[in-house]
Amino acid sequence: MSNNWFDNDIGMQERLLKILILIKNDFLTEPDWKDVIVDGCDKYLVLPSDYNTTNKSKLTNAVWIARNLVHNGGIKKDQAKLQEGINNMAIQLAIKSINTEGVQRDNSFLTHGLQLYNSGYGNELIKEVSYYMNLIRGLTLVSFTLAQIATLSDLILKGDQWMVQGKAYDFGVMGRNISRENNGSTSYLTGLLDTMKLINPAKSAQYQAMLNNVIDPTGTTPCVVGNIYIL
């Protein structure tokens, strides 16, 4: 075990869920299914014991940890567990009140003491939630709501879109990542925006306009014109 809570509660599980998915078909008979797959899911792909009393239940941390429940439910074919994981992700899209960390009414993202953080933690929240929105797209047993999809879309098109130019995010929305090499890149948006076209096809043209901007190395292809005021 590490002395770093992130490694113990997020990093390790990110690796283990992939391992359990890859090996599950080799352990389909009892007692192997229970001893390896079920016990592995129920020991590792769960909420930490201090989830509700720490920052682990908030924002991007909560989204990362929610993956545990999604894959626990997926591997064991437990619909309730899978939907619980989706719900834990979705609740992080709720618009927060003034001076509260999270998604704001102006589509900015605040964390770490109300820092403007659309790049960094905001990127990670968008990336993870959109991945799972697309993964379960078209299913009827589990789902995100249309309102939640709309909030994510607004966070991208009415928030991040004003903060990018070509290959880079504005340095003012990066938080501590400004000191880390190769951070602030918009490269992750290329795949994400194509994914969002599938999730929310009604706004495909807007996603494409933003994509045209971020893939232009000169940063001169316009996607939005004017200015906004971040509260």
XYZ file of C-alpha atoms in Angstrom, residues 134 137 146 149 153 157 193-208:
22
model
C -20.877 7.192 -24.666
C -25.368 5.327 -24.956
C -30.992 14.435 -21.022
C -26.049 15.527 -21.062
C -22.475 20.006 -23.320
C -19.405 24.679 -25.510
C -15.580 16.401 -29.398
C -16.144 13.590 -31.882
C -17.564 11.522 -29.001
C -19.878 14.362 -28.008
C -21.315 14.382 -31.525
C -22.530 10.836 -30.843
C -23.856 11.653 -27.377
C -25.574 14.901 -28.349
C -25.998 14.926 -32.146
C -28.244 17.991 -32.069
C -25.146 20.079 -31.367
C -22.798 18.328 -33.806
C -22.156 21.520 -35.788
C -21.080 23.358 -32.640
C -18.748 20.559 -31.595
C -17.261 20.545 -35.094
